[in-house]
Short mmCIF file of C-alpha atoms and ligand atoms in Angstrom, two decimals:
data_model
loop_
_atom_site.label_atom_id
_atom_site.label_comp_id
_atom_site.label_asym_id
_atom_site.label_seq_id
_atom_site.Cartn_x
_atom_site.Cartn_y
_atom_site.Cartn_z
CA MET Z 1 0.00 0.00 0.00
CA PRO Z 2 1.59 3.33 -1.00
CA SER Z 3 2.27 5.61 1.92
CA PRO Z 4 2.27 9.40 1.48
CA SER Z 5 6.04 9.44 1.17
CA ALA Z 6 5.89 6.79 -1.55
CA GLN Z 7 4.31 9.47 -3.73
CA ASN Z 8 6.63 12.17 -2.46
CA PRO Z 9 10.26 11.08 -2.44
CA SER Z 10 11.35 14.07 -0.39
CA ALA Z 11 9.20 13.18 2.62
CA GLY Z 12 11.70 10.73 4.02
CA ASP Z 13 11.11 10.99 7.73
CA SER Z 14 9.88 7.52 8.49
CA TYR Z 15 12.30 5.75 6.19
CA ALA Z 16 15.94 4.99 6.79
CA ILE Z 17 16.34 4.13 3.13
CA GLU Z 18 14.16 4.91 0.16
CA ALA Z 19 14.99 4.34 -3.45
CA TYR Z 20 12.92 5.07 -6.50
CA GLY Z 21 13.45 3.70 -9.98
CA LEU Z 22 17.15 2.91 -9.66
CA THR Z 23 18.77 1.69 -12.83
CA LYS Z 24 22.35 0.67 -13.48
CA SER Z 25 24.00 -0.95 -16.46
CA TYR Z 26 27.51 -2.27 -16.93
CA GLY Z 27 29.57 -3.18 -19.95
CA LYS Z 28 29.37 -2.86 -23.71
CA PRO Z 29 26.80 -3.55 -24.93
CA PRO Z 30 25.27 -2.41 -21.65
CA ALA Z 31 23.79 -5.13 -19.48
CA ARG Z 32 21.13 -3.92 -17.13
CA VAL Z 33 21.87 -4.91 -13.55
CA LEU Z 34 19.22 -2.77 -11.86
CA ASP Z 35 16.08 -2.10 -13.80
CA GLY Z 36 13.88 0.36 -11.94
CA LEU Z 37 14.41 -0.77 -8.38
CA ASP Z 38 12.14 0.67 -5.69
CA LEU Z 39 12.93 0.11 -2.05
CA ARG Z 40 11.78 1.49 1.28
CA VAL Z 41 13.24 0.50 4.62
CA GLU Z 42 11.57 1.81 7.75
CA ARG Z 43 13.67 3.31 10.49
CA GLY Z 44 14.65 0.85 13.18
CA SER Z 45 13.93 -2.20 11.05
CA VAL Z 46 15.97 -5.03 9.60
CA PHE Z 47 15.42 -5.42 5.89
CA ALA Z 48 16.78 -8.32 3.85
CA LEU Z 49 17.54 -8.06 0.17
CA LEU Z 50 17.49 -11.59 -1.07
CA GLY Z 51 18.76 -12.76 -4.42
CA PRO Z 52 20.97 -15.27 -6.18
CA ASN Z 53 24.53 -14.55 -7.40
CA GLY Z 54 24.56 -11.67 -9.81
CA ALA Z 55 21.06 -10.46 -8.95
CA GLY Z 56 22.38 -6.95 -8.27
CA LYS Z 57 22.47 -6.94 -4.45
CA THR Z 58 25.96 -5.49 -4.13
CA THR Z 59 25.27 -2.98 -6.87
CA CYS Z 60 22.22 -1.77 -4.98
CA VAL Z 61 24.14 -1.49 -1.72
CA ARG Z 62 27.00 0.36 -3.42
CA ILE Z 63 24.60 2.94 -4.84
CA LEU Z 64 22.89 3.45 -1.48
CA ALA Z 65 26.23 3.70 0.28
CA THR Z 66 27.44 6.29 -2.27
CA LEU Z 67 30.27 4.13 -3.63
CA THR Z 68 28.81 4.28 -7.09
CA THR Z 69 26.00 6.18 -8.77
CA ALA Z 70 22.86 4.95 -10.44
CA ASP Z 71 22.29 5.71 -14.13
CA SER Z 72 18.84 6.99 -13.20
CA GLY Z 73 16.51 7.07 -10.23
CA THR Z 74 16.89 8.65 -6.81
CA ALA Z 75 17.66 7.42 -3.34
CA ARG Z 76 17.73 8.88 0.14
CA VAL Z 77 19.52 7.33 3.09
CA ALA Z 78 18.97 8.65 6.62
CA GLY Z 79 17.02 11.46 4.97
CA HIS Z 80 19.87 12.55 2.69
CA ASP Z 81 20.11 12.30 -1.06
CA VAL Z 82 22.84 9.81 -2.02
CA VAL Z 83 24.20 12.07 -4.76
CA ALA Z 84 23.57 15.64 -3.62
CA GLU Z 85 24.32 14.96 0.06
CA ARG Z 86 26.89 12.26 -0.25
CA SER Z 87 28.99 13.29 2.75
CA ALA Z 88 25.98 13.43 5.04
CA VAL Z 89 25.00 9.94 3.90
CA ARG Z 90 28.50 8.65 4.56
CA ARG Z 91 28.48 10.03 8.08
CA ALA Z 92 25.18 8.33 8.83
CA ILE Z 93 26.00 4.85 7.59
CA SER Z 94 28.18 1.89 8.25
CA LEU Z 95 29.08 -0.44 5.45
CA THR Z 96 30.54 -3.90 5.75
CA GLY Z 97 30.64 -6.85 3.50
CA GLN Z 98 32.07 -8.09 0.27
CA PHE Z 99 34.21 -5.00 -0.20
CA ALA Z 100 35.32 -4.20 3.34
CA ALA Z 101 38.39 -2.11 3.82
CA VAL Z 102 40.43 -3.47 6.69
CA ASP Z 103 44.19 -3.47 6.29
CA GLU Z 104 45.50 -7.01 5.94
CA THR Z 105 48.98 -6.12 7.13
CA GLN Z 106 47.86 -4.68 10.45
CA THR Z 107 46.52 -6.51 13.46
CA GLY Z 108 42.83 -6.55 14.27
CA GLU Z 109 43.42 -4.23 17.17
CA GLU Z 110 45.46 -1.77 15.10
CA ASN Z 111 42.75 -1.68 12.46
CA LEU Z 112 40.03 -0.90 14.98
CA ARG Z 113 42.11 1.71 16.77
CA MET Z 114 43.02 3.42 13.54
CA MET Z 115 39.41 3.51 12.40
CA ALA Z 116 38.23 4.79 15.75
CA ARG Z 117 40.86 7.56 15.54
CA LEU Z 118 39.63 8.42 12.03
CA THR Z 119 36.13 8.92 13.41
CA GLY Z 120 37.55 11.53 15.77
CA LEU Z 121 38.08 9.65 19.05
CA SER Z 122 41.08 10.50 21.22
CA ARG Z 123 43.90 7.99 21.49
CA THR Z 124 42.63 6.68 24.84
CA ALA Z 125 39.02 6.55 23.73
CA ALA Z 126 40.01 4.77 20.51
CA ARG Z 127 41.94 2.14 22.49
CA ARG Z 128 38.96 1.61 24.77
CA ARG Z 129 36.55 1.38 21.85
CA ALA Z 130 38.79 -1.13 20.07
CA GLN Z 131 38.92 -3.31 23.22
CA GLU Z 132 35.14 -3.19 23.60
CA LEU Z 133 34.61 -4.21 19.99
CA LEU Z 134 37.22 -6.96 20.13
CA GLU Z 135 35.38 -8.41 23.10
CA ARG Z 136 31.95 -7.98 21.58
CA PHE Z 137 33.04 -9.81 18.44
CA ASP Z 138 35.03 -12.48 20.25
CA LEU Z 139 38.35 -11.37 18.77
CA THR Z 140 40.29 -10.58 21.92
CA ARG Z 141 42.61 -13.55 21.55
CA ALA Z 142 43.36 -12.70 17.91
CA ALA Z 143 43.68 -8.97 18.57
CA ARG Z 144 47.48 -8.88 18.16
CA ARG Z 145 47.67 -11.03 15.03
CA THR Z 146 47.80 -9.54 11.55
CA VAL Z 147 44.51 -9.75 9.70
CA SER Z 148 46.09 -11.80 6.91
CA THR Z 149 46.19 -14.74 9.35
CA TYR Z 150 42.49 -14.53 10.24
CA SER Z 151 39.95 -17.15 9.22
CA GLY Z 152 37.00 -16.09 7.08
CA GLY Z 153 34.73 -15.92 10.10
CA MET Z 154 37.18 -13.83 12.13
CA ARG Z 155 37.71 -11.55 9.20
CA ARG Z 156 33.96 -11.02 8.84
CA ARG Z 157 33.58 -10.26 12.52
CA LEU Z 158 36.40 -7.72 12.26
CA ASP Z 159 34.71 -6.15 9.22
CA LEU Z 160 31.56 -5.69 11.27
CA ALA Z 161 33.44 -4.34 14.26
CA ALA Z 162 35.22 -1.89 11.96
CA GLY Z 163 31.87 -0.47 10.97
CA LEU Z 164 31.10 0.31 14.59
CA THR Z 165 34.19 2.23 15.59
CA GLY Z 166 32.49 5.60 15.40
CA SER Z 167 30.77 7.30 18.26
CA PRO Z 168 27.85 7.68 18.16
CA GLU Z 169 27.26 4.49 16.25
CA PRO Z 170 25.81 5.09 12.81
CA GLY Z 171 22.06 4.82 12.34
CA VAL Z 172 21.96 2.88 9.09
CA PHE Z 173 23.92 -0.32 8.48
CA PHE Z 174 24.57 -1.97 5.15
CA LEU Z 175 25.69 -5.53 5.58
CA ASP Z 176 26.49 -7.20 2.28
CA GLU Z 177 26.26 -10.95 2.78
CA PRO Z 178 27.47 -10.69 6.37
CA THR Z 179 27.42 -14.40 7.04
CA THR Z 180 28.57 -15.91 3.76
CA GLY Z 181 31.28 -18.44 4.48
CA LEU Z 182 30.76 -18.46 8.22
CA ASP Z 183 30.34 -21.62 10.26
CA PRO Z 184 26.96 -22.09 11.97
CA ARG Z 185 28.15 -20.81 15.34
CA SER Z 186 29.70 -17.64 13.91
CA ARG Z 187 26.58 -17.10 11.86
CA GLN Z 188 24.40 -17.26 14.96
CA GLU Z 189 26.71 -14.80 16.68
CA LEU Z 190 26.40 -12.36 13.82
CA TRP Z 191 22.65 -12.72 13.82
CA GLN Z 192 22.75 -11.78 17.46
CA VAL Z 193 24.83 -8.71 16.66
CA VAL Z 194 22.35 -7.63 14.00
CA ARG Z 195 19.49 -8.05 16.46
CA GLU Z 196 21.40 -5.98 19.00
CA LEU Z 197 21.91 -3.20 16.46
CA ALA Z 198 18.22 -3.17 15.61
CA GLY Z 199 17.40 -3.29 19.31
CA ARG Z 200 19.34 -0.05 19.77
CA GLY Z 201 17.22 1.59 17.09
CA ALA Z 202 19.55 1.17 14.11
CA SER Z 203 18.19 0.38 10.66
CA VAL Z 204 19.82 -2.52 8.85
CA LEU Z 205 19.80 -3.44 5.18
CA LEU Z 206 21.43 -6.80 4.71
CA THR Z 207 21.87 -8.84 1.58
CA THR Z 208 21.85 -12.56 1.72
CA GLN Z 209 21.48 -15.66 -0.36
CA TYR Z 210 20.18 -17.55 2.64
CA LEU Z 211 16.43 -17.70 2.90
CA GLU Z 212 16.71 -18.93 6.44
CA GLU Z 213 18.73 -15.88 7.40
CA ALA Z 214 16.14 -13.53 5.94
CA ASP Z 215 13.37 -15.46 7.63
CA ARG Z 216 15.02 -15.36 11.04
CA LEU Z 217 16.38 -11.84 11.05
CA ALA Z 218 14.43 -9.51 8.87
CA ASP Z 219 11.27 -7.57 9.59
CA ARG Z 220 10.77 -7.33 5.86
CA ILE Z 221 12.24 -9.17 2.92
CA ALA Z 222 12.56 -8.20 -0.73
CA LEU Z 223 13.29 -10.73 -3.44
CA LEU Z 224 15.58 -9.24 -6.07
CA ASP Z 225 15.23 -10.72 -9.51
CA LYS Z 226 16.37 -9.33 -12.86
CA GLY Z 227 17.19 -5.98 -11.31
CA ARG Z 228 13.78 -5.43 -9.77
CA ILE Z 229 12.00 -6.30 -6.59
CA ALA Z 230 9.98 -9.38 -7.51
CA ALA Z 231 8.17 -9.49 -4.17
CA GLU Z 232 8.38 -7.72 -0.84
CA GLY Z 233 6.83 -8.19 2.57
CA THR Z 234 7.24 -9.97 5.86
CA ALA Z 235 8.30 -13.60 5.71
CA ALA Z 236 4.72 -14.53 6.55
CA ASP Z 237 3.32 -12.24 3.81
CA LEU Z 238 5.59 -13.77 1.24
CA LYS Z 239 4.82 -17.31 2.25
CA GLY Z 240 1.14 -16.45 2.15
CA ARG Z 241 1.41 -14.99 -1.34
CA VAL Z 242 2.53 -18.19 -2.91
CA ALA Z 243 0.41 -20.83 -1.30
CA GLY Z 244 -0.01 -21.58 2.34
CA HIS Z 245 1.15 -25.14 2.00
CA ARG Z 246 3.04 -27.53 -0.16
CA LEU Z 247 1.91 -31.01 -0.99
CA ASP Z 248 4.94 -33.23 -1.55
CA LEU Z 249 4.20 -36.24 -3.69
CA VAL Z 250 6.45 -39.27 -4.03
CA LEU Z 251 5.81 -40.63 -7.51
CA THR Z 252 5.94 -44.32 -8.37
CA SER Z 253 7.71 -43.82 -11.72
CA ARG Z 254 10.13 -41.50 -13.44
CA GLU Z 255 7.63 -41.02 -16.28
CA GLY Z 256 5.03 -39.74 -13.83
CA TYR Z 257 7.65 -37.50 -12.23
CA LEU Z 258 8.62 -35.92 -15.55
CA ARG Z 259 5.01 -35.48 -16.62
CA LEU Z 260 4.19 -33.48 -13.49
CA ALA Z 261 7.50 -31.67 -12.96
CA GLY Z 262 6.36 -28.51 -14.77
CA ARG Z 263 3.60 -27.91 -12.22
CA ALA Z 264 5.79 -28.29 -9.18
CA VAL Z 265 7.46 -25.63 -7.05
CA HIS Z 266 9.81 -28.14 -5.45
CA HIS Z 267 11.75 -30.88 -7.22
CA SER Z 268 13.75 -33.78 -5.87
CA PRO Z 269 14.55 -36.13 -8.75
CA GLU Z 270 16.58 -38.58 -6.63
CA THR Z 271 13.56 -39.41 -4.53
CA LEU Z 272 10.98 -38.83 -7.33
CA THR Z 273 9.40 -36.19 -5.10
CA LEU Z 274 7.53 -33.13 -6.37
CA GLY Z 275 6.02 -30.35 -4.29
CA LEU Z 276 2.80 -28.71 -5.47
CA PRO Z 277 1.26 -25.57 -4.03
CA THR Z 278 -2.01 -25.94 -2.16
CA ASP Z 279 -4.03 -24.02 0.39
CA GLY Z 280 -3.83 -27.08 2.61
CA SER Z 281 -7.57 -27.71 2.84
CA ALA Z 282 -8.78 -31.30 2.65
CA ALA Z 283 -10.99 -30.39 -0.30
CA HIS Z 284 -8.11 -28.97 -2.32
CA VAL Z 285 -5.68 -31.73 -1.47
CA ARG Z 286 -8.27 -34.38 -2.33
CA ALA Z 287 -9.10 -32.65 -5.64
CA LEU Z 288 -5.41 -32.31 -6.49
CA LEU Z 289 -4.67 -35.97 -5.81
CA HIS Z 290 -7.66 -37.03 -7.83
CA GLU Z 291 -6.77 -34.80 -10.76
CA ILE Z 292 -3.14 -35.87 -10.86
CA ASP Z 293 -3.67 -39.53 -10.29
CA PRO Z 294 -7.24 -40.55 -11.13
CA ALA Z 295 -6.34 -44.24 -11.31
CA GLY Z 296 -4.55 -44.18 -7.97
CA THR Z 297 -1.35 -45.73 -9.34
CA GLU Z 298 1.09 -42.86 -9.79
CA ILE Z 299 1.47 -41.48 -6.29
CA ASP Z 300 3.19 -43.65 -3.74
CA ARG Z 301 3.00 -41.34 -0.71
CA PHE Z 302 2.44 -37.70 0.13
CA THR Z 303 3.18 -35.22 2.91
CA LEU Z 304 1.73 -31.78 3.53
CA HIS Z 305 3.70 -28.94 5.08
CA SER Z 306 3.72 -25.14 5.35
CA ALA Z 307 5.37 -23.32 2.47
CA THR Z 308 8.95 -22.25 3.12
CA LEU Z 309 10.69 -19.15 1.88
CA ASP Z 310 12.45 -21.39 -0.63
CA ASP Z 311 9.08 -22.16 -2.17
CA VAL Z 312 8.31 -18.46 -2.30
CA PHE Z 313 11.61 -17.64 -3.88
CA LEU Z 314 11.27 -20.24 -6.58
CA ALA Z 315 7.70 -19.31 -7.30
CA LEU Z 316 8.28 -15.56 -7.51
CA THR Z 317 11.61 -15.35 -9.28
CA SER Z 318 12.85 -16.67 -12.57
CA GLU Z 319 15.23 -19.11 -10.92
CA VAL Z 320 14.36 -22.37 -12.57
CA PRO Z 321 15.26 -25.40 -10.51
CA ALA Z 322 16.95 -28.34 -12.18
CA HIS Z 323 14.32 -31.01 -12.33
CA VAL Z 324 15.85 -33.74 -14.38
N1 ATP G 401 31.94 -2.80 -11.80
C1 ATP G 401 31.32 -3.68 -12.59
N2 ATP G 401 31.63 -3.78 -13.90
C2 ATP G 401 30.99 -4.65 -14.71
N3 ATP G 401 30.01 -5.48 -14.30
C3 ATP G 401 29.65 -5.44 -13.03
C4 ATP G 401 30.27 -4.53 -12.09
N4 ATP G 401 29.71 -4.71 -10.86
C5 ATP G 401 28.77 -5.68 -11.03
N5 ATP G 401 28.74 -6.12 -12.31
C6 ATP G 401 27.82 -7.13 -12.84
O1 ATP G 401 26.53 -6.82 -12.40
C7 ATP G 401 25.81 -7.99 -12.05
C8 ATP G 401 25.29 -7.88 -10.62
O2 ATP G 401 26.39 -7.86 -9.75
P1 ATP G 401 26.24 -7.70 -8.17
O3 ATP G 401 27.62 -7.78 -7.62
O4 ATP G 401 25.44 -6.51 -7.87
O5 ATP G 401 25.39 -8.99 -7.82
P2 ATP G 401 25.14 -9.66 -6.39
O6 ATP G 401 23.67 -9.88 -6.31
O7 ATP G 401 25.78 -8.87 -5.33
O8 ATP G 401 25.85 -11.06 -6.56
P3 ATP G 401 26.63 -11.95 -5.46
O9 ATP G 401 25.58 -12.75 -4.77
O10 ATP G 401 27.50 -12.82 -6.31
O11 ATP G 401 27.39 -11.05 -4.57
C9 ATP G 401 26.75 -9.15 -12.27
O12 ATP G 401 26.46 -9.72 -13.52
C10 ATP G 401 28.11 -8.49 -12.28
O13 ATP G 401 29.00 -9.20 -13.09
MG1 MG G 402 27.20 -9.26 -3.99
#
């Protein structure tokens, strides 16, 4: 539902981030990466931008964080225009992720202290801030090692800590795939950090390829596909838009599997299982089974379960699953 500020891009008070009609092309001939992207992130919320490799997530974040400019369209972050008020935007945001800027040849502690100094803290305050962040991100033991020796998970935690060296902490956080490559424990820890940030009133835009991450963390989720938002809403909204439930059928033959594969939103060729959308009512399930298998010979077993975000993603984007 359009809010007043959706019609008036300058009325940005309730939004941490708002973008209208962003386009961006790369290469010759130009390939369109963003194709009229609209986005609104409410203040104090966690917003997940979800998309497969190459969907344009990083490009979108880079435009919003003023590292590159859109070919057309406008965006405001923390109430400031990303082109006309670039410095104000930069002061209001923290950016970590695929392009983080820690110095590999320095230790974790040196990096944090240097960044804290750059944000204007005194030497003593910077040292204190670095210690706090090293503790918060479980890096105290690695504090005196050069970053080049860090594991991927440690490196990612340092990237995040580096974005928090300023005081006061920035109000808008861009986290580009913050948990890619992390082990499950480190991922949970980062989720906790993101929740803490949101709990303090910060707004967070994170990109992820993990549906589970978006489901667990985000107040709202947008599915990015072909440079546009293919669907947006809460996890529950999105699940509800596709079909409340999925009927998984185990077929008795490969022929039956192939015949029905085009209708399915979930495919598992090894087990001859196909998932079909349904509202979950007995009437619909019964009608579906009867329609698919009138003779009662093609379906071996079935299970019914609530739709997952994976189902939503496959149904609402052009990602075609391999079914044979
Ligand atoms: N500076 C650039 N020059 C040329 N092409 C680019 C540039 N940056 C991005 N692209 C292309 O734009 C497309 C989108 O890239 P982008 O990095 O935004 O995707 P992404 O969703 O972040 O992907 P990933 O999940 O792999 O990080 C890709 O096809 C990429 O090759
Ligand atoms: Mg990316």
